[in-house]
XYZ file of C-alpha atoms in Angstrom:
452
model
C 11.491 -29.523 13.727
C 12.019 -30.066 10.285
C 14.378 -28.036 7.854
C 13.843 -26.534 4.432
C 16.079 -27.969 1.902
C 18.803 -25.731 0.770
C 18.379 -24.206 -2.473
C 19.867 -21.668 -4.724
C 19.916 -18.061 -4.153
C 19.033 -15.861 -7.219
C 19.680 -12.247 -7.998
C 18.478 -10.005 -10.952
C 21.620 -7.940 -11.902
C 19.748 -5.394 -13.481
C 22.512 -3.649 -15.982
C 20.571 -0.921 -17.805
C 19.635 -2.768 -21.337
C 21.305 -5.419 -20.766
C 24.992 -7.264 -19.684
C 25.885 -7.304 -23.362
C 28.373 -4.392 -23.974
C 26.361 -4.184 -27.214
C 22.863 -4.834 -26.130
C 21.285 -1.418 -26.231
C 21.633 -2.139 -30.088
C 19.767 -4.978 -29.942
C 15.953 -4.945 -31.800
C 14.245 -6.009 -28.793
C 16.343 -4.036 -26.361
C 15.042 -0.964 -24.387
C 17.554 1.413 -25.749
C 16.798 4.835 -23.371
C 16.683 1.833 -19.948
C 18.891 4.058 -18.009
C 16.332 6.905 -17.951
C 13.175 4.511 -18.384
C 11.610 4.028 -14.380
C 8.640 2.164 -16.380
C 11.103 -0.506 -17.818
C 12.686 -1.162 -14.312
C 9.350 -1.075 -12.534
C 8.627 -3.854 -14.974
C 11.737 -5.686 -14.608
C 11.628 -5.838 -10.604
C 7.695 -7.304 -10.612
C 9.064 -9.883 -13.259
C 11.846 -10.985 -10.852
C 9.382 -10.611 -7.592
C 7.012 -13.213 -9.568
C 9.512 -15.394 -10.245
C 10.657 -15.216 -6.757
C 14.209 -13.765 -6.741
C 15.401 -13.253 -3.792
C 16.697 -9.770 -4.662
C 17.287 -6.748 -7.659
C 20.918 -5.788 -7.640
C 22.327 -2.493 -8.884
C 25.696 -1.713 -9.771
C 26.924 1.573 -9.617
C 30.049 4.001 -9.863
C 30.428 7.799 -9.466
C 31.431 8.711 -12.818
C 31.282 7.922 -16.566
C 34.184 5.486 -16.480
C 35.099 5.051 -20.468
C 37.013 7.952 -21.444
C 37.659 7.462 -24.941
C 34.681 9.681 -26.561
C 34.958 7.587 -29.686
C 33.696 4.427 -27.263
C 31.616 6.643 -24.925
C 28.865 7.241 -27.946
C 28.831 4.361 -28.804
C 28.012 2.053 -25.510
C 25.293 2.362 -23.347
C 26.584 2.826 -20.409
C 26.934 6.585 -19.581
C 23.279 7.828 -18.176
C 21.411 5.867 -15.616
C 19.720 6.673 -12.383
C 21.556 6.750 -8.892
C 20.510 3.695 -7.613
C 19.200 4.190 -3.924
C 17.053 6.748 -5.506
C 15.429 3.944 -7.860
C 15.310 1.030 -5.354
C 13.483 3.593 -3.049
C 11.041 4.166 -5.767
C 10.943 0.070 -6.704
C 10.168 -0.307 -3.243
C 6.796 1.464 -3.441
C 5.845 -0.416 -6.304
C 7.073 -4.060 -4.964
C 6.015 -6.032 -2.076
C 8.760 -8.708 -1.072
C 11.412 -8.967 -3.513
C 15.096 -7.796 -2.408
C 16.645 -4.472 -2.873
C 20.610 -4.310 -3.107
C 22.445 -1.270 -4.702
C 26.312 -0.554 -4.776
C 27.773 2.401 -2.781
C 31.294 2.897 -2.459
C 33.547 3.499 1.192
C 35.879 5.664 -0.804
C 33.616 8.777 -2.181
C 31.177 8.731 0.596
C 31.029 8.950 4.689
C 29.653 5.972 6.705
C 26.616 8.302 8.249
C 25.655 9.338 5.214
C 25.646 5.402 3.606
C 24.253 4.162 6.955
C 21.315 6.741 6.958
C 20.100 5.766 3.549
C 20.348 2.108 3.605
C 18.604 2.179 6.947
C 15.848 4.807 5.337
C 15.058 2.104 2.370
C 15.223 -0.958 4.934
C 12.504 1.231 6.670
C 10.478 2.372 3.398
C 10.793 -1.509 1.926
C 10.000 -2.904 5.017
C 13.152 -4.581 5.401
C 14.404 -5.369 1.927
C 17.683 -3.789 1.551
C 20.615 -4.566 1.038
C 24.368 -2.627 0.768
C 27.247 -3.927 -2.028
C 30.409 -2.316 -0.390
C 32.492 -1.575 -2.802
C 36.524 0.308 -2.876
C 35.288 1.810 -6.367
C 38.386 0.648 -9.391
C 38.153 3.863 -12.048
C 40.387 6.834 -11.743
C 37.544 9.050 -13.206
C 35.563 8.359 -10.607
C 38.695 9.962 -8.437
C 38.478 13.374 -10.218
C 35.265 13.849 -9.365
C 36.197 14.094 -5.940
C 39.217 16.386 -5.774
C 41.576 14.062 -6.801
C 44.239 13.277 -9.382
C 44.382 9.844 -8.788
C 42.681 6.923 -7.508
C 43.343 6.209 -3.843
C 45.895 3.255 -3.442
C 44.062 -0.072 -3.055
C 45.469 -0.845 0.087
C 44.819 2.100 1.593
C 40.971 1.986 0.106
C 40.668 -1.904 1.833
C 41.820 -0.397 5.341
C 39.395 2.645 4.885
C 36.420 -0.373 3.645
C 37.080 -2.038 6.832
C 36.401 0.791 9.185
C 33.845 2.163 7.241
C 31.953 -0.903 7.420
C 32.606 -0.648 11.132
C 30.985 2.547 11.680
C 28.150 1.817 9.410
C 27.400 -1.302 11.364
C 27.682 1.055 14.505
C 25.185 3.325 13.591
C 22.581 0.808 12.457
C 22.880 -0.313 16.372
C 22.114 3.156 17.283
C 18.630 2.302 18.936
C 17.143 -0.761 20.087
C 14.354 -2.371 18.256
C 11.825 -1.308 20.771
C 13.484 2.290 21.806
C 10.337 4.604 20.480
C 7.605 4.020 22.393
C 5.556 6.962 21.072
C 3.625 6.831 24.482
C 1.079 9.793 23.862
C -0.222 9.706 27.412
C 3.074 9.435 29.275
C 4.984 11.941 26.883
C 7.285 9.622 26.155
C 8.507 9.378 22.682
C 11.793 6.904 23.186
C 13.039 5.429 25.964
C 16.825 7.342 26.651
C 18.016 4.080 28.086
C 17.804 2.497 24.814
C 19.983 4.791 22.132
C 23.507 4.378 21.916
C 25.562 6.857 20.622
C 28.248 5.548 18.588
C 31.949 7.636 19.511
C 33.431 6.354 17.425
C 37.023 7.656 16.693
C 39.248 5.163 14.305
C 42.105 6.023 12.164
C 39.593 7.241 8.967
C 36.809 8.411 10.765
C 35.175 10.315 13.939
C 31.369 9.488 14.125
C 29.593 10.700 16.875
C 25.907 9.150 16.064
C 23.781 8.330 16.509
C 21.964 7.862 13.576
C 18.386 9.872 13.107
C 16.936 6.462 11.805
C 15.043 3.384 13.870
C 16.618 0.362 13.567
C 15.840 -1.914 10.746
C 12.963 -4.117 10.266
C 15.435 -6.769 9.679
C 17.912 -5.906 12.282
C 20.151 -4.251 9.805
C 20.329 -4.333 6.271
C 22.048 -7.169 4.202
C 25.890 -6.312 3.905
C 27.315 -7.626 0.257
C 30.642 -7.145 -0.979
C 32.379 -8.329 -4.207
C 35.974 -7.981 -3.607
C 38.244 -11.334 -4.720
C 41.838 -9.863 -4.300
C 43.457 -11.362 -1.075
C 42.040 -7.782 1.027
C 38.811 -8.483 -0.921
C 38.527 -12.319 0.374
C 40.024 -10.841 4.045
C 37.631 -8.332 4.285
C 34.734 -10.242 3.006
C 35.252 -13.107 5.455
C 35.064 -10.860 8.324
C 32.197 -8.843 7.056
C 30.347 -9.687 4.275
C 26.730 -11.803 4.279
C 26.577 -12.064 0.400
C 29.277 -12.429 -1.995
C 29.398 -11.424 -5.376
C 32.162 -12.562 -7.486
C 33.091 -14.058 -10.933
C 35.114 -17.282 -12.137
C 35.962 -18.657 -15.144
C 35.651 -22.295 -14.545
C 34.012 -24.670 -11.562
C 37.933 -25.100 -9.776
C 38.226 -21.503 -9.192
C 34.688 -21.540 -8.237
C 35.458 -24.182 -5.829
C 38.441 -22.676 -4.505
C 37.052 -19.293 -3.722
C 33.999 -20.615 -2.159
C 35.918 -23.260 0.371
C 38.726 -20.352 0.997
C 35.651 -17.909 1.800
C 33.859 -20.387 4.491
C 37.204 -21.133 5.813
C 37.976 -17.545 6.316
C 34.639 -17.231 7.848
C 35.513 -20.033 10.594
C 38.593 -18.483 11.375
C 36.721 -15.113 12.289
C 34.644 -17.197 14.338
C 32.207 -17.324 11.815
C 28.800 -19.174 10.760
C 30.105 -19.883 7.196
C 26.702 -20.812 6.303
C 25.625 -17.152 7.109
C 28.182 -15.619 4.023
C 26.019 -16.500 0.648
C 28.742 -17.126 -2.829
C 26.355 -15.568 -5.662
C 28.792 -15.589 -8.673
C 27.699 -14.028 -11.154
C 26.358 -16.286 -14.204
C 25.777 -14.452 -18.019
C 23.226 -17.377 -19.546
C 21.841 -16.833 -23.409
C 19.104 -19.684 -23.291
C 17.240 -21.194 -26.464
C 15.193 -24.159 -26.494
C 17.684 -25.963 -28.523
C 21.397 -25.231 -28.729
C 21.679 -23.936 -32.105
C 18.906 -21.259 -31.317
C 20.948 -20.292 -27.999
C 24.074 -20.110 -30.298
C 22.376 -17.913 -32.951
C 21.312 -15.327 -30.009
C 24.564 -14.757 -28.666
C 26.098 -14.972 -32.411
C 23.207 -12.338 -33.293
C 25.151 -9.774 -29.914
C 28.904 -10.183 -31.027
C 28.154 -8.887 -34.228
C 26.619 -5.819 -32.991
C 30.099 -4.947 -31.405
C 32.049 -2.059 -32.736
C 35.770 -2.444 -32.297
C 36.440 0.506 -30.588
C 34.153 -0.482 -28.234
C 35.461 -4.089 -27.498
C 39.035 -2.419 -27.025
C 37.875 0.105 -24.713
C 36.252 -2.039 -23.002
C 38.929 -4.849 -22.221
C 41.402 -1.540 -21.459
C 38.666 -0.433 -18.591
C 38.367 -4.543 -17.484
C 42.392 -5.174 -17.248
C 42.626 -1.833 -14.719
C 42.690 0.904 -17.048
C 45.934 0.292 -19.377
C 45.391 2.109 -23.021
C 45.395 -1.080 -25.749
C 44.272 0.774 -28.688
C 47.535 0.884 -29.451
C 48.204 -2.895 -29.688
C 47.238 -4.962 -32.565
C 43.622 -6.322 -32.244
C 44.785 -9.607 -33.549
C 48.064 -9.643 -31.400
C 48.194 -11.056 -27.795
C 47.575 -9.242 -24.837
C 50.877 -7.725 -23.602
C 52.592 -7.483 -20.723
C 50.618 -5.174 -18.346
C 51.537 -3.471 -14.728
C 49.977 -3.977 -11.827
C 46.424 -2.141 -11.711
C 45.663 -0.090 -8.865
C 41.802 -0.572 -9.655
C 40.296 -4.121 -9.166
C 43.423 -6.433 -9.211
C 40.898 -9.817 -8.875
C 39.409 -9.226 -12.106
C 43.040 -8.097 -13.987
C 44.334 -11.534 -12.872
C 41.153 -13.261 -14.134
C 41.397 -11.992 -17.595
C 45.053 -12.023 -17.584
C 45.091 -16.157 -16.651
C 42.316 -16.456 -18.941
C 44.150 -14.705 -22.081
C 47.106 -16.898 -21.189
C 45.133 -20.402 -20.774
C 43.446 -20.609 -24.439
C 45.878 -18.161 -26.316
C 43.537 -14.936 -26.827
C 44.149 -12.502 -29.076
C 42.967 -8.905 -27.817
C 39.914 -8.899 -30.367
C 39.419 -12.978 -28.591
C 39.842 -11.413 -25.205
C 37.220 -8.633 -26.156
C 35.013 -11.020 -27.442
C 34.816 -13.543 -24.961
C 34.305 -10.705 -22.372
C 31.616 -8.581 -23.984
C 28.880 -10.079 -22.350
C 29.665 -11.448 -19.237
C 32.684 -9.215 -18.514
C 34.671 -12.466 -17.024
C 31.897 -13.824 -15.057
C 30.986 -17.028 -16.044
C 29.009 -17.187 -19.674
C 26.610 -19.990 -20.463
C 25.206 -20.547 -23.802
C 22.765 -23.135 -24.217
C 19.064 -24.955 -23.392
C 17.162 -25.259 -20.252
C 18.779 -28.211 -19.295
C 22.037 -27.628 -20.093
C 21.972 -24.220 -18.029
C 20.415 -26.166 -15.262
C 23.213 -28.728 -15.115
C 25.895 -26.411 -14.522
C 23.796 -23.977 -11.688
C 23.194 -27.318 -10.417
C 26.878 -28.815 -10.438
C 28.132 -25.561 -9.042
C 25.551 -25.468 -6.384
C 25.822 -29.164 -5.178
C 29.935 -29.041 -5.599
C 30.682 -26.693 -3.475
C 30.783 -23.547 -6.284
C 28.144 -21.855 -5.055
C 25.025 -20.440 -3.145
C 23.254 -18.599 -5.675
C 23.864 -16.999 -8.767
C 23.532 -13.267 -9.963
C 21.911 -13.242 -13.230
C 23.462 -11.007 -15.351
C 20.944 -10.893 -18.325
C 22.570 -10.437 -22.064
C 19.554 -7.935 -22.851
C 17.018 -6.262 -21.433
C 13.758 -7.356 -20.596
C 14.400 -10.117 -23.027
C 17.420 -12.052 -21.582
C 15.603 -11.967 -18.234
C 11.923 -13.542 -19.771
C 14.408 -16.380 -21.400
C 15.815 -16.957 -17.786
C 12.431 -16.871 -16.395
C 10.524 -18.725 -18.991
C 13.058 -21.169 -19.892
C 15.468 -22.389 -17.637
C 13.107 -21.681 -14.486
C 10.657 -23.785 -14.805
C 13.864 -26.688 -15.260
C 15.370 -25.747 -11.637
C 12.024 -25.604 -10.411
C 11.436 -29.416 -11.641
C 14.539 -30.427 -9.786
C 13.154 -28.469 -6.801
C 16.597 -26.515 -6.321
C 14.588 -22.874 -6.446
C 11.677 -21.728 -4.470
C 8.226 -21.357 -5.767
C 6.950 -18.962 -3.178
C 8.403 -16.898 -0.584
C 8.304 -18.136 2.860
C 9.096 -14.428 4.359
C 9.021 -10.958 3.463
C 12.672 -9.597 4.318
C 15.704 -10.072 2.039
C 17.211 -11.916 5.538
C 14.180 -14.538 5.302
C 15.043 -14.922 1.524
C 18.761 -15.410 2.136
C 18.107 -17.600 5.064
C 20.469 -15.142 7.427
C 19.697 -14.555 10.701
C 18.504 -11.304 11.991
C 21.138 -9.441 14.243
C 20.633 -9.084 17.957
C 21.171 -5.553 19.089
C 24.812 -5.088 19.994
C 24.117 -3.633 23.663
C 21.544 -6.393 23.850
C 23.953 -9.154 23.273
C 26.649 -7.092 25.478
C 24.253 -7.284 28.339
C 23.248 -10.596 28.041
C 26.589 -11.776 28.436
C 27.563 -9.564 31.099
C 24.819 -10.971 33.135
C 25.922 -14.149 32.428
C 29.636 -13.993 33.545
C-alpha cells in the first residue's frame, strides 16, 4: 500500500472585500461584498477549482467597533450570517469545504449541533464548525448582558459545549433509518441514543432530529492560542487556526499542540495547524510592494486606531499619541493570545501606535507576506517542512482580486514543487484534510465490550 505524500492544507478566509481593514476602498474591490451572494458564489467556485480544501467564515454576533466615527468608515458592519450562506454555497458547489464560526457563549449546543449536522447533510459532508468563546463586549449586550462573560468561565462552558455537541452528532447510527416501506419500519429503535446529558452548563436530553453525518460528524476547528485555547484545542480540536508573527512561534505552537495531542492520547497527525497567512503577490517585488503600498494609504486614522483598540482587547487609544508607543495596557478579558501577540510585537521592533496600526491593517497579526511567487512559496514551504505548519488560511488583502493573485500566481509555484494537490481525491472536507471518519460512539463502546 502506498501513501500520498503530505502536502499543505489550504483555506479561503473569505473576509467580506477583503483582509485589508481598508480594502472595500480599493478600485477593484467589491465594495457592497457583505450583501453580494453573487460575489461569494464566485469566490467559493474559484477556490473549489483551485482545489482548496475548504471556504472559511468568520463571524461574531454584533457590530464590534463602537466608535461611529470608525464604524462608517470600515467595511465591516453588514454581512450575511454565515451558516445561512455556506448552506446556500453548498447548492451551488460540489466538493470544496464549508467551515463557518459559531460561538459556545451566545448559543446552545442543540441548536449549533442541529445546523452543522443539517449543512453536513445538504453539502454532502462538507462542513465544518470554528468553536469559538466570542472576545467583544458588544457582542455581550446583545444577549442580556453588561459584560462579557469571564474568559475562564467561557473556556469551561467551550469544553462542555463541545461535549454535548459531539453527543448529539452520535445520536443515531449511520445505518439507523431503514425506511423499510414494506415492513413499516422507518428506523431501527435499537440504534438511537439519546444523549442525557446533565453537566455543570448544560442539560440535553437529545437526541438530535438529524441523521448522522455523511462524514461521521462534521470537522471541529477552533482558534484559541491562550494556554485554555491550546488545552482545549488539544483535546478537541481537528483544525487549528491561529496566527504568529515569526517561524519560532510558529514552531513552538505547532510542537506544543501535537504534544498536547499525545498526552490526550491523541493521533497528533489528526489536529491540522492552518495559520493564517495575509500574502500581497506581484510578479516582481517592487510590483508586490506597490500593491500593499497602494492599501496603507487608503487607511483613515481613525480607523487604524480603532482598530488596534478592538485587536489589543478593547482598551480606548484614541487618546494616546499616534506617534507615541503603545502604553501599558490591563489584562483583556477578550482574546488574551492575540493581546500578547501584538503587545510582544510592539515591544520587539519599537512600534509606535500609528506603526502598530499599520503593520496590523491587513493581516491583523497573522503572518503578512509581501512579495513574488517564489518568494511566497519559500516561506509556505519552510513553515510546512519545519515543523510551522499544516496548511495555511489565506486571508486575501482584497476581494476577488487578492484571491486570483494567490491563485494565479503563487499556485501554480507550490504546484511545481508538488506541495498542493491538483485534484481532489474525495468529496468530504475529512478526505481533504486527510482525518479519519469517526466510528459511532456506541459502536466503538460495543466493540470493546465484546472484546474484554
Amino acid at each position: 500500500m502506498t501513501t500520498s505524500p503530505r502536502q499543505i492544507k489550504l483555506g479561503a478566509f473569505l473576509m467580506q472585500t477583503g483582509h485589508h481593514i481598508a480594502a472595500w476602498r480599493h478600485p477593484d474591490a467589491q465594495a457592497d461584498a457583505g450583501v453580494n451572494f453573487k460575489h461569494y458564489v464566485e469566490l467559493a467556485r474559484r477556490a473549489e477549482a483551485a482545489k482548496f480544501d475548504a471556504v472559511f467564515l468568520a463571524d461574531a454576533v454584533g457590530v464590534r467597533n463602537r466608535n461611529i466615527d470608525s464604524l462608517s468608515r470600515t467595511a465591516r458592519s453588514d454581512h450575511f450570517e454565515p451558516l445561512t450562506l455556506l448552506s446556500a454555497l453548498a447548492a451551488v458547489t460540489e466538493q470544496i469545504g464549508l467551515i463557518a464560526t459559531v460561538s459556545t457563549t451566545y448559543n446552545e449546543p442543540y441548536h449549533v449541533a442541529r445546523k452543522f449536522a443539517s449543512l453536513d447533510q445538504i453539502s454532502g459532508g462538507r462542513s465544518g464548525w470554528n468553536l469559538v468563546t466570542s472576545s467583544g463586549e458588544g457582542e455581550a449586550q446583545n444577549f442580556n448582558l453588561d459584560a462579557h462573560v469571564d474568559h475562564a468561565q467561557r473556556y469551561a462552558r467551550a469544553a462542555e459545549f463541545h461535549d454535548v455537541v459531539l453527543g448529539l452528532w452520535d445520536s443515531w447510527e449511520d445505518d439507523a433509518f431503514i425506511r423499510d416501506k414494506d415492513s413499516g419500519v422507518y428506523f431501527e429503535p435499537e440504534k438511537l441514543h439519546p444523549l442525557n446529558h446533565r453537566g455543570e452548563h448544560f442539560r440535553v436530553r437529545g437526541p438530535l432530529n438529524v441523521a448522522r453525518s455523511p462524514q461521521g460528524r462534521p470537522v471541529v476547528v477552533q482558534a484559541g492560542a491562550s494556554p485554555a485555547g491550546r488545552d482545549l484545542a488539544a483535546r478537541t480540536a481537528e483544525v487549528i487556526f491561529v496566527a504568529h508573527q515569526t517561524f519560532e512561534e510558529a514552531q513552538s505552537f505547532y510542537r506544543d499542540i501535537k504534544q498536547r495531542a499525545r498526552d490526550y492520547g491523541r493521533d497528533p497527525d489528526q489536529i491540522k495547524i492552518m495559520p493564517g497567512i495575509f500574502p500581497v503577490i506581484g510578479r516582481t517585488q517592487a510590483e508586490a510592494e506597490e500593491k500593499f503600498a497602494r492599501l496603507q494609504d487608503l487607511i483613515h486614522p481613525i480607523v487604524g486606531v480603532q482598530l488596534l483598540s478592538n485587536m489589543i482587547g478593547g482598551f480606548d487609544l484614541s487618546a494616546y499619541p499616534v506617534d507615541g508607543p503603545l502604553p501599558d495596557l490591563p489584562e483583556t478579558n477578550g482574546g488574551k493570545s492575540r493581546q500578547q501577540l501584538l503587545i510582544d510585537l510592539a515591544r520587539r521592533e519599537n512600534l509606535s501606535i500609528r506603526d502598530l496600526y499599520l503593520r496590523i491593517a491587513g493581516a491583523r497579526g497573522h503572518q503578512q507576506i509581501i512579495g513574488t511567487p517564489q518568494s511566497v512559496a519559500d516561506q509556505l514551504q519552510q513553515w510546512f517542512e519545519e515543523e510551522g505548519a499544516d496548511g495555511f488560511n489565506i486571508m486575501s488583502p482584497w476581494l476577488p482580486g487578492g484571491l486570483d493573485d494567490f491563485i494565479d500566481l503563487a499556485l501554480p509555484e507550490l504546484r511545481r514543487r508538488g506541495l498542493v494537490r491538483t485534484e481532489y481525491q474525495g468529496h468530504t472536507l475529512r478526505d481533504h484534510l486527510g482525518l479519519h471518519r469517526p466510528e459511532h460512539r456506541a459502536v466503538v463502546g460495543h466493540r470493546l465490550s465484546q472484546a474484554a
